XYZ file of C-alpha atoms in Angstrom:
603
model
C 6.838 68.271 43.901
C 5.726 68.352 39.897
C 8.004 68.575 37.213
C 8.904 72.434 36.098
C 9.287 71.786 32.782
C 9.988 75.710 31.897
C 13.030 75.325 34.604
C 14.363 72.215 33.355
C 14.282 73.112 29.720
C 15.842 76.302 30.668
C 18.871 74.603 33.045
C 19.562 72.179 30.820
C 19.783 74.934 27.584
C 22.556 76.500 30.362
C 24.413 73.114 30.925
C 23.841 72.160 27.373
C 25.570 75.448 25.743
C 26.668 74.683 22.178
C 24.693 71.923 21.943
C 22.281 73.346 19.561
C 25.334 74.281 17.447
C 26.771 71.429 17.464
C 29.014 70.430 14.114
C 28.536 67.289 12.475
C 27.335 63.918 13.605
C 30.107 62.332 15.318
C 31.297 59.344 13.620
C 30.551 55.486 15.252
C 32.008 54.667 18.595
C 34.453 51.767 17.299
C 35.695 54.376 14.986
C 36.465 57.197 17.436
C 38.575 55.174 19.190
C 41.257 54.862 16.535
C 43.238 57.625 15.344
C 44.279 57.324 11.766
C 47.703 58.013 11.146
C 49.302 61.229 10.673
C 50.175 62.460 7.109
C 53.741 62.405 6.284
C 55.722 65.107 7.429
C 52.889 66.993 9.367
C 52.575 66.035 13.026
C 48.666 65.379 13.921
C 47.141 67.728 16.420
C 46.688 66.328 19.685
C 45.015 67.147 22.603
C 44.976 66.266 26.579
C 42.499 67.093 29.280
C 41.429 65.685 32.732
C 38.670 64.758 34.537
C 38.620 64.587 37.986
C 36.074 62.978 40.160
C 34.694 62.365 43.463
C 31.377 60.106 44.910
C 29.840 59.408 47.781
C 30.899 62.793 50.315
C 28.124 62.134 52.314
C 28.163 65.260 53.572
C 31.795 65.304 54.335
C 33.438 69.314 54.142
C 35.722 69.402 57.005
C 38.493 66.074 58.084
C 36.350 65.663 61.093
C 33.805 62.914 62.790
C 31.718 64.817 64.238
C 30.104 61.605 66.093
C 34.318 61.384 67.982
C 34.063 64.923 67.932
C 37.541 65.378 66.717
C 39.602 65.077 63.266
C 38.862 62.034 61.119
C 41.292 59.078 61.193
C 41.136 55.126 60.641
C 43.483 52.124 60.456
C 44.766 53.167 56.707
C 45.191 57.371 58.562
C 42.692 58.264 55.420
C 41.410 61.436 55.729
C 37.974 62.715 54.752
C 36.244 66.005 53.107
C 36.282 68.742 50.421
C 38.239 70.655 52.188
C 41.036 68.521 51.535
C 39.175 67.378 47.670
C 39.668 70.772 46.812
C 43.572 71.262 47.530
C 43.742 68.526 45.196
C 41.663 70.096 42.831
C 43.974 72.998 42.919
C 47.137 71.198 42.129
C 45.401 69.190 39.175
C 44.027 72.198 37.843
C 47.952 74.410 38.296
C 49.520 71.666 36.778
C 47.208 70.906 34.016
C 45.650 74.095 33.389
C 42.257 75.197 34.605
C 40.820 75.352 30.692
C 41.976 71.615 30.276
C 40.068 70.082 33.669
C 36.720 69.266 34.735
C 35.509 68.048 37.538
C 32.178 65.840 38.035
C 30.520 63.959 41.119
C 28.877 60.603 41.103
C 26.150 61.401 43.985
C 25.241 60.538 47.439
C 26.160 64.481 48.742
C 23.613 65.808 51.123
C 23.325 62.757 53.766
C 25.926 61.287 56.251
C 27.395 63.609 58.195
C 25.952 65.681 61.597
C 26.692 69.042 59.282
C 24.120 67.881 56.748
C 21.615 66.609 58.412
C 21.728 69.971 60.477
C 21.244 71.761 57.842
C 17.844 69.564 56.664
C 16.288 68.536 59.753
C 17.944 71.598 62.162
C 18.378 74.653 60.356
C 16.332 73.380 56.901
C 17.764 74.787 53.664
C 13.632 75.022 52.833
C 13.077 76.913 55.425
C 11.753 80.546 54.407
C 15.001 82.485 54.536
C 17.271 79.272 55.240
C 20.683 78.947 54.730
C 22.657 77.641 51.816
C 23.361 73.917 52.514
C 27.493 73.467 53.180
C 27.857 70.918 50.851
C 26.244 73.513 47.849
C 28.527 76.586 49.197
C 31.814 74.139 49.107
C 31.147 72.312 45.732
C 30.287 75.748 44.160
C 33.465 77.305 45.822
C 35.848 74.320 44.163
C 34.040 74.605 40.930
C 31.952 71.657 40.628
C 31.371 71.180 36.680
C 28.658 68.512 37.267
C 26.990 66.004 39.649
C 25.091 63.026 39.226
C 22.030 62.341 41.531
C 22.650 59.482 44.713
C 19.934 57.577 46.096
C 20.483 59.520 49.476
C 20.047 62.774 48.076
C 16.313 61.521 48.207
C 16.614 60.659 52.213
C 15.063 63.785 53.081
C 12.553 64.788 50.417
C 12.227 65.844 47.187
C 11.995 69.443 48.907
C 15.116 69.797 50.201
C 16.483 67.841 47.274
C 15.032 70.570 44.967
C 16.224 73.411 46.845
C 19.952 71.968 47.265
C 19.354 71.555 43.387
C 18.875 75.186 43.358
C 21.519 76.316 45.551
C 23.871 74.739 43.215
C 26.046 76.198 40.916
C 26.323 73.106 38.850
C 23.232 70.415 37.296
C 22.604 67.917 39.353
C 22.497 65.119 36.832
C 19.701 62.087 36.705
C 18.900 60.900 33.277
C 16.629 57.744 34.393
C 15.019 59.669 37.315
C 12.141 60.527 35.271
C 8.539 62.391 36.462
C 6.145 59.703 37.248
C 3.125 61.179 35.662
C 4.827 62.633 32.214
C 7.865 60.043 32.105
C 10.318 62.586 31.288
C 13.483 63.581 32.845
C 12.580 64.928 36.480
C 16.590 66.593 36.153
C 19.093 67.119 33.468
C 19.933 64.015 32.353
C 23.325 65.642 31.078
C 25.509 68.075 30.662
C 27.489 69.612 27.591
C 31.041 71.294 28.016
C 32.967 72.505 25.500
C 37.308 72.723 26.582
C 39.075 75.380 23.746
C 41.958 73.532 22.400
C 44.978 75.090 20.371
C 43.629 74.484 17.086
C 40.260 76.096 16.907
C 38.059 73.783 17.554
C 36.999 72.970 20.595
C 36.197 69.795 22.162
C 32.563 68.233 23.563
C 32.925 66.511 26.487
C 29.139 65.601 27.374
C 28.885 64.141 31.079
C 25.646 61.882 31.467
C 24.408 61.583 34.908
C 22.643 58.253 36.346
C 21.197 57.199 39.662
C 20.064 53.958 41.567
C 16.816 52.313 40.537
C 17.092 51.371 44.158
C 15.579 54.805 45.513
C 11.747 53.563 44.226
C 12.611 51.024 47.193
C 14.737 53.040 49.344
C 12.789 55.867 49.995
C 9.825 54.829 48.331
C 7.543 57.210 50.914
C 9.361 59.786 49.707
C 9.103 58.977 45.491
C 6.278 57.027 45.416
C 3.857 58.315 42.081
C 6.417 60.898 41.977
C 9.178 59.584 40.252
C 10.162 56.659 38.586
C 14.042 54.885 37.999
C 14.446 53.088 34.949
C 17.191 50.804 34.661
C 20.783 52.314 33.941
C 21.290 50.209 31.311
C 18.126 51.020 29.308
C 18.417 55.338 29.467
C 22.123 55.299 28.819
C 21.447 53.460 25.305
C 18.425 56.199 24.741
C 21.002 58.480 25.656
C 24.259 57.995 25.077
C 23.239 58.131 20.897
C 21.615 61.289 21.276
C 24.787 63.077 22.646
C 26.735 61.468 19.888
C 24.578 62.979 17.362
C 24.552 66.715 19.563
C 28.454 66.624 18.184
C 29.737 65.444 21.735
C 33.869 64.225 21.168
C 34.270 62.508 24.315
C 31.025 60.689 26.505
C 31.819 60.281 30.143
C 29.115 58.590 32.288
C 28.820 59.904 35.892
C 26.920 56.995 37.788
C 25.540 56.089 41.018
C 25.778 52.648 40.762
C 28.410 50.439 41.337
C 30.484 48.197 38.801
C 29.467 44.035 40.378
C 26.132 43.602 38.395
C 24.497 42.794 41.485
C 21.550 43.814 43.748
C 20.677 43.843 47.333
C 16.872 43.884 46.222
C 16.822 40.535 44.706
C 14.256 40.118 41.886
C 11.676 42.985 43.622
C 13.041 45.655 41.299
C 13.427 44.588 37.324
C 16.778 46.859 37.389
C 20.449 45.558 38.617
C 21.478 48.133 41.847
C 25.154 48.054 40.870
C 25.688 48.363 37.006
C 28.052 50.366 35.784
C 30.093 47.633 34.437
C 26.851 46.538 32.685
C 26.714 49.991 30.754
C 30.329 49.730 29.779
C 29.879 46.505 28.304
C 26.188 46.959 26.841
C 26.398 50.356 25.414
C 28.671 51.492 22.636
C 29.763 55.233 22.575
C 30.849 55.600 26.120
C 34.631 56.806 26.892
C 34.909 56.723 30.625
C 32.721 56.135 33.624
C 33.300 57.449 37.219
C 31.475 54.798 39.531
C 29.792 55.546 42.929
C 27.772 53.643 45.651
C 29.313 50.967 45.942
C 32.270 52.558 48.341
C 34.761 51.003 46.964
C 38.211 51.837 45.360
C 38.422 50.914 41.736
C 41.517 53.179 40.313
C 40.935 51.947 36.798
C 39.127 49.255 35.752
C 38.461 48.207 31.646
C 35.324 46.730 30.364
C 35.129 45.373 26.670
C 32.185 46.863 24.942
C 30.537 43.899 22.992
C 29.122 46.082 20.294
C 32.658 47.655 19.456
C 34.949 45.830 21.134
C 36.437 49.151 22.294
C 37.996 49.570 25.864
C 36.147 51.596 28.603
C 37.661 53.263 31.296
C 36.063 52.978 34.879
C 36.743 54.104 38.624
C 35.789 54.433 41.710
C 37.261 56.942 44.242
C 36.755 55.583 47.721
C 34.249 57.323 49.474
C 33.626 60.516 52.084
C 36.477 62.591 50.137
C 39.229 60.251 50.863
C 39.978 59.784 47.006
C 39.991 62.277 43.684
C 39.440 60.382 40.609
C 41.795 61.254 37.504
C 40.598 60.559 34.002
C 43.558 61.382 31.699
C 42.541 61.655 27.717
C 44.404 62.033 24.929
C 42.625 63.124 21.846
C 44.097 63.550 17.766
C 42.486 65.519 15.189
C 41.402 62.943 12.835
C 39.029 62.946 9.381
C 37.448 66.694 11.042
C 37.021 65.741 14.813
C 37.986 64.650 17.478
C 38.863 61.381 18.797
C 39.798 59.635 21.993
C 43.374 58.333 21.082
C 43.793 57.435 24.758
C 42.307 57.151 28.265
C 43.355 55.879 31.787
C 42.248 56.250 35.237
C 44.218 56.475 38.211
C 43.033 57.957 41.914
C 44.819 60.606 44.138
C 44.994 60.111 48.200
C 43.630 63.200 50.192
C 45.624 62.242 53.118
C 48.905 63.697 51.630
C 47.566 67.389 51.149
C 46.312 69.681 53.807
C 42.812 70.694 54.260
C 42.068 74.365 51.580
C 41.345 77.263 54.054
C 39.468 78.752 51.631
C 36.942 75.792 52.212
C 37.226 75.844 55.855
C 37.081 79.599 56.369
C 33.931 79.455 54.175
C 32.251 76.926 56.395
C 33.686 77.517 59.618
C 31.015 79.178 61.181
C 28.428 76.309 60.278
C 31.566 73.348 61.216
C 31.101 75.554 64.956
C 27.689 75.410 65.036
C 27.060 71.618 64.629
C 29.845 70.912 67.239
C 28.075 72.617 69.501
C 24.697 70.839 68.312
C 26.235 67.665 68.621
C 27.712 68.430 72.318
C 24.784 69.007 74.017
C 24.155 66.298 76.794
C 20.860 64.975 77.036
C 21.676 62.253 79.543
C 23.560 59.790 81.928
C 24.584 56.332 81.300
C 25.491 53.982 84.318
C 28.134 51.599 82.589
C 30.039 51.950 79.354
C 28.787 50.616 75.815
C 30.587 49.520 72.908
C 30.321 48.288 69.148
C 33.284 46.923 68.883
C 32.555 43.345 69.237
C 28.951 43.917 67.804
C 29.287 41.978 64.663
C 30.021 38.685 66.355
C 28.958 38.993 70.031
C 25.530 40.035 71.571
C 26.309 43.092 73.246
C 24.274 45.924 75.281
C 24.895 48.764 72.731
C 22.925 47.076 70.194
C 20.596 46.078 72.172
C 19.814 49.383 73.427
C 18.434 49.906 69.477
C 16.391 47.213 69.458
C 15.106 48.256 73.432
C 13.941 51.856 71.858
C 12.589 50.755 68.636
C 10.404 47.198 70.469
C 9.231 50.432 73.411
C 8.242 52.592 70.439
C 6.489 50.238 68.854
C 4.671 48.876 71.783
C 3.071 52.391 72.710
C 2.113 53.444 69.403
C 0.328 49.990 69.078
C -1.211 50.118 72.664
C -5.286 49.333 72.694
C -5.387 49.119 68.925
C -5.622 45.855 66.933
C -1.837 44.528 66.980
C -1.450 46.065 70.717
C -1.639 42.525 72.696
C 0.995 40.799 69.771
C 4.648 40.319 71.142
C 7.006 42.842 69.483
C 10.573 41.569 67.867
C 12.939 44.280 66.719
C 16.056 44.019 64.450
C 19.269 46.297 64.963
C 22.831 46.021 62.955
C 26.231 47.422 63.549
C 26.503 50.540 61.456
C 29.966 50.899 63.235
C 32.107 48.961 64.492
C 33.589 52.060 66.897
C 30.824 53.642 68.295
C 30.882 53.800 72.257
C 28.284 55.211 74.604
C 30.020 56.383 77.466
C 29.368 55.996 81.448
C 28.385 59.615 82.858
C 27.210 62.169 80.703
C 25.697 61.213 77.138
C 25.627 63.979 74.157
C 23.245 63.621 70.881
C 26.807 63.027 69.222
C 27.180 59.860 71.484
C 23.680 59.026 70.591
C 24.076 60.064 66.769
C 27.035 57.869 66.720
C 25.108 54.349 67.141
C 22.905 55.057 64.222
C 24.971 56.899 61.400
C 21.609 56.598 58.744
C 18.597 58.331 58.523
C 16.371 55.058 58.450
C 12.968 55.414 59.679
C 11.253 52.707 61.835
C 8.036 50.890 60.657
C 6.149 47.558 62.277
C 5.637 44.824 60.303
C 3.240 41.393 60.756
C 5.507 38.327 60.486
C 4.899 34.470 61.517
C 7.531 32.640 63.501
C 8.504 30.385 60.346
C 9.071 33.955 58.848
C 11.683 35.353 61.659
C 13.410 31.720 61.020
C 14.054 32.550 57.608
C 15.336 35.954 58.769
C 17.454 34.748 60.961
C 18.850 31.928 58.928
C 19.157 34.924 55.607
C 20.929 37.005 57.921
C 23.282 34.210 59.201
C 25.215 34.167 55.405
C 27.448 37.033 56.980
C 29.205 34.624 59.129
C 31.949 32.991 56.791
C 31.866 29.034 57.780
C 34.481 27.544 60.525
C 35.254 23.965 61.409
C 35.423 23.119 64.520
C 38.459 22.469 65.459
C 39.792 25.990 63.275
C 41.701 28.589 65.231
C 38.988 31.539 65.866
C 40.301 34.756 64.634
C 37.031 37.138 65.342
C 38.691 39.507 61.735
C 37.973 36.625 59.830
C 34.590 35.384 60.904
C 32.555 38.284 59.545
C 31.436 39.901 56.045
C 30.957 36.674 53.749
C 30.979 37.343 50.142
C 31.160 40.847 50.913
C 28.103 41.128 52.907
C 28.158 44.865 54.615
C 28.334 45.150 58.369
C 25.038 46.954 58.168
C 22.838 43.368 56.244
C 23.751 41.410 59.377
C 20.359 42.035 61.463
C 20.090 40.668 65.072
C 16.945 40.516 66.350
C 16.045 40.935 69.647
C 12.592 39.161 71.553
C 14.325 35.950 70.484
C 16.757 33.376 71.498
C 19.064 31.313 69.516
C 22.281 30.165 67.860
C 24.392 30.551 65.148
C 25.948 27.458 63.758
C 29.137 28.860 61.783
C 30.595 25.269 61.611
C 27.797 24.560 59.234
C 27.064 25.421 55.615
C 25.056 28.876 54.603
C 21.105 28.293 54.793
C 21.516 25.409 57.841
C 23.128 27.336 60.303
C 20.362 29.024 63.018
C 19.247 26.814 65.577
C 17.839 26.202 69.188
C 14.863 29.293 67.963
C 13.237 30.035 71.569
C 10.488 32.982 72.725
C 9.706 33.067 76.253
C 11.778 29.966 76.668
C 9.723 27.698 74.429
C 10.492 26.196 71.075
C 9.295 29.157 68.638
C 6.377 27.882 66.918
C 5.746 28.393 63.153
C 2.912 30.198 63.225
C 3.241 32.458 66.072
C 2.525 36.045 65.117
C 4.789 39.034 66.088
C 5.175 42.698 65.129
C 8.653 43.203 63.570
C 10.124 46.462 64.736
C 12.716 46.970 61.350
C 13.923 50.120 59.424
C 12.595 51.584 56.582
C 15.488 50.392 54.403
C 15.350 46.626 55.587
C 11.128 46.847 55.424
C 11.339 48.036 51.685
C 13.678 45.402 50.452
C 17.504 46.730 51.233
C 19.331 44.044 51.791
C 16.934 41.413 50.095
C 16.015 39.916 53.612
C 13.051 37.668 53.241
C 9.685 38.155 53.782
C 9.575 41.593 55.450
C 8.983 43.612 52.091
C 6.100 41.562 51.320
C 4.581 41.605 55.382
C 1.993 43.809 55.989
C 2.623 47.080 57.162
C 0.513 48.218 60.891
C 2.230 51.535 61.760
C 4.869 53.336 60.755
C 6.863 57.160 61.582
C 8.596 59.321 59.265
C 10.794 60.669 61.908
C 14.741 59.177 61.956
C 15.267 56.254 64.076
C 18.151 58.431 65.585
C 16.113 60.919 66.595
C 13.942 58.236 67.770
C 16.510 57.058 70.343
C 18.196 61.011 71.510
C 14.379 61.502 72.190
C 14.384 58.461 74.378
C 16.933 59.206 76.206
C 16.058 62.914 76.740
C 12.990 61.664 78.344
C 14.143 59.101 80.257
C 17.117 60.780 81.607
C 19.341 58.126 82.004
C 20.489 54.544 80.425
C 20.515 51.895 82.551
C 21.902 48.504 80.465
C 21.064 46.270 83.703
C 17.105 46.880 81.946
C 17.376 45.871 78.828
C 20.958 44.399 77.581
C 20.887 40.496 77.557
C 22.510 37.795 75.610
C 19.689 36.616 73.265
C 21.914 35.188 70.695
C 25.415 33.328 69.973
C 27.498 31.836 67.932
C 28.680 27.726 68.200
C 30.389 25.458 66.165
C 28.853 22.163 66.442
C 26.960 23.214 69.570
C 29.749 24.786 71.349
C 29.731 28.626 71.979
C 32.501 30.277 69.980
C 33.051 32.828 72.656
């Protein structure tokens, strides 16, 4: 979709308002941090305000799963959703005062949950005469202030992106997701809100929104010569000046990135994934900055600007609603401004407030109609299937994946070119708790195996290729000795490797060494029984987000590309199933892979 430049100049002259009256340059960062003293005998004027924040809802309204089909819980009893975000909300905004609060998001909103991907795939919000998407009618019913763009909100198009952008009561915030052809900013990058103090004049808080440079990679068929992602670091020292100079008091950085300075893309993008902390540091004039992506809790976390030396505020709330951020800032009256006396960050637990019936009275008729979506069976299963030992054992449910995606594959391939080469397929564990049922199997059950909306794609890679796969994904096992007491808790998730960047791939046999060091550790490689040979060819059955780079396996980004679908993987598999009627593991689940120490099986 182009750039509306007449409808970005006028939303962001609406989220801007005062800007173009802004009073006087504000003075350099170092200096607004200190307040000068008081004058003798006259108090200075201070002022407080908060700033609340959430990131990362995924499409979470209601404290429910709809993949269990029944209220949200997990080991910590966390609970999950806006409905309960926005009884928080309430409180902060009673106790502080609704004039003194605002309240920002740092992206990743419209993908995650059953409810919104029913309401883009389903029941499209694009469709002529569509609804309005939950997560728009819920943010705008809490009072959403601003929102910073996610690299999922791009999982389903810049359509539906554009008309959730629409349906929102608030900007949707993306400073360095710029037009492709013009260069300029493809959203608002920011957002301009004045808070009326006691003493006349009031304060600029300016919010500046940034996103992942990962999308170009991510969803690249959905971006690609339509947008371009700068690095975060770059756009927020173009921009971060600029708002100074508008008049803004207090600068508060909304981003979609998290705070380790790393990247799952390796060197394939020029741009760090996760660098928040890199913004703090690099950038002078920044007060506070409310992290996402990264799903992490961070209640408040400090980075030394090296320009100014000045403290920044950052944090994380943890993810899906279970966490409201709380910037606290003080401000004095000094020298004709404002200034940030003091800031500090602390997060709020959704688990001790109930869920807001206004929210769930508001959405309760769309909650109903994706439980019923999500209950309908579409087949048997003869024998019970679970994730639970899936990161460290070979077991059916996983192996279903890779069954569907290798038999999709194979017939879309048939008589062509690549139809005769063997097909490999890679699956991981997106949870840990997903079970397939003997007896009757629902899309939810289905649904519940693949929780992303990856797309699948076939790939040309030699067998020297798939032995650096295998070897890149075996860095998730954390090294054992031999003789160490096995505690399966402790084996997984080295160096903080997600669940979901441990691939096992299935058309292969072989074993996983943890006894040995990181990069040594796959062994015994088979196909068909045989030693696999270097430069045997294969067609690689792997998602979209593993094909274009997430997770900076080897080789696959760079493989060339012989057929690919742009519908989900999940719908891939409840298609499957519909048409086949009925699961069978006895026909496809086998134990391809293992882990040893020293030649001995673990298990």
């Amino acid at each position: 979709m182009p750039l509306n430049r007449r409808k970005f100049l006028k939303k962001s002259a609406a989220t801007g308002a005062g800007v173009a009256v802004a009073g006087a340059a504000a003075a350099p960062a170092a200096q607004a941090a200190e307040a000068a003293p008081a004058k003798p005998g006259k108090p200075a004027k201070r002022y407080a305000f908060t700033v609340m924040g959430t990131t990362d809802l995924h499409g979470n309204v209601f404290n429910w799963d709809y993949f269990t089909d029944k209220e949200f819980d997990d080991k910590a009893h966390n609970d999950v959703g806006l409905a309960k975000i926005s009884t928080l909300v309430n409180q902060i905004r009673k106790e502080k005062g609704r004039r003194n609060t605002l309240l920002i998001d740092a992206g990743d909103t419209i993908q995650g949950t059953q409810l919104s991907y029913y309401y883009a795939k389903v029941d499209p919000i694009t469709a002529k005469g569509g609804p309005v998407h939950p997560m728009a009618q819920a943010m705008n019913a809490i009072g959403y202030d601003a929102a910073a763009l996610g690299n999922h909100e791009f999982n389903y198009g810049i359509p539906v992106l554009r008309k959730f952008e629409e349906q929102c009561r608030f900007p949707l915030l993306g400073a360095n997701a710029l037009d492709a052809k013009t260069l300029r900013p493809a959203f608002a990058p920011f957002s301009m809100h004045r808070l009326c103090t006691p003493f006349g004049r009031d304060v600029k808080v300016a919010v500046l929104g940034l996103t992942n440079p990962g999308i170009a990679i991510w969803d690249k068929a959905n971006v690609q010569g339509k947008m371009t992602f700068p690095g975060l670091e770059e756009q927020a020292a173009k921009w971060v000046p600029k708002l100074r100079s508008m008049g803004a008091d207090v600068v508060i950085v909304s981003a979609h990135s998290g705070s380790s300075g790393t990247s799952s893309y390796g060197d394939q993008l020029p741009y760090i994934e996760n660098a928040a902390g890199l913004v703090a540091e690099q950038v002078p004039g920044i007060d506070a900055i409310l992290v996402g992506h990264a799903h992490t809790e961070i209640p408040e976390y400090f980075v030394a600007n090296k320009v100014t030396g000045k403290q920044v505020v950052l944090s994380e709330p943890l993810k899906w609603g279970q966490r409201l951020t709380l910037f606290d800032f003080e401000l004095v009256w000094e020298k004709g401004r404002w200034a940030v006396e003091k800031v500090g960050a602390k997060v709020l637990n959704s688990n001790v407030v109930e869920e807001d019936s206004k929210i769930t009275k508001l959405l309760g008729d769309e909650h109903e109609k994706v439980v019923a979506y999500v209950n309908q069976v579409i087949g048997t299963n003869s024998a019970e299937m679970t994730s639970v030992e899936a990161p460290y054992k070979d077991v059916p449910i996983i192996d279903l994946i890779n069954h569907i995606q290798a038999d999709t594959v194979r017939q879309a391939l048939a008589g062509g070119e690549y139809g005769a080469l063997p097909v490999l397929s890679q699956a991981a564990a997106f949870s840990r708790s997903a079970v397939i049922p003997a007896g009757q199997v629902t899309i939810r059950d289905v649904a519940g195996l693949y929780v992303f909306e990856n797309t699948l794609e076939a790939r040309l890679l030699t067998g020297a290729q798939m032995k650096a796969y295998l070897e890149f994904s075996a860095n998730y096992f954390v090294q054992t000795a031999p003789d160490a007491v096995v505690e399966p808790e402790r084996l997984t998730n080295a160096n903080g490797t997600p669940d979901y960047n441990y691939d096992v791939v299935s058309g292969l046999t072989y074993e996983i060494d943890i006894a040995k060091p990181a990069g040594s550790r796959v062994t015994n490689v088979r196909f068909e029984g045989a030693p696999l040979a270097d430069d045997k060819q294969f067609v690689f059955a792997v998602n979209n987000y593993r094909a274009n780079g997430g997770g900076n396996f080897p080789h696959v980004a760079a493989a060339k590309l012989v057929w690919s679908n742009s519908d989900e993987i999940r719908n891939t598999m409840i298609a499957w199933v519909k048409a086949k009627g009925s699961i069978d593991p006895a026909q496809f689940a086998a134990v391809d892979w293992k882990l040893t120490r020293n030649g001995t099986p673990v298990f």
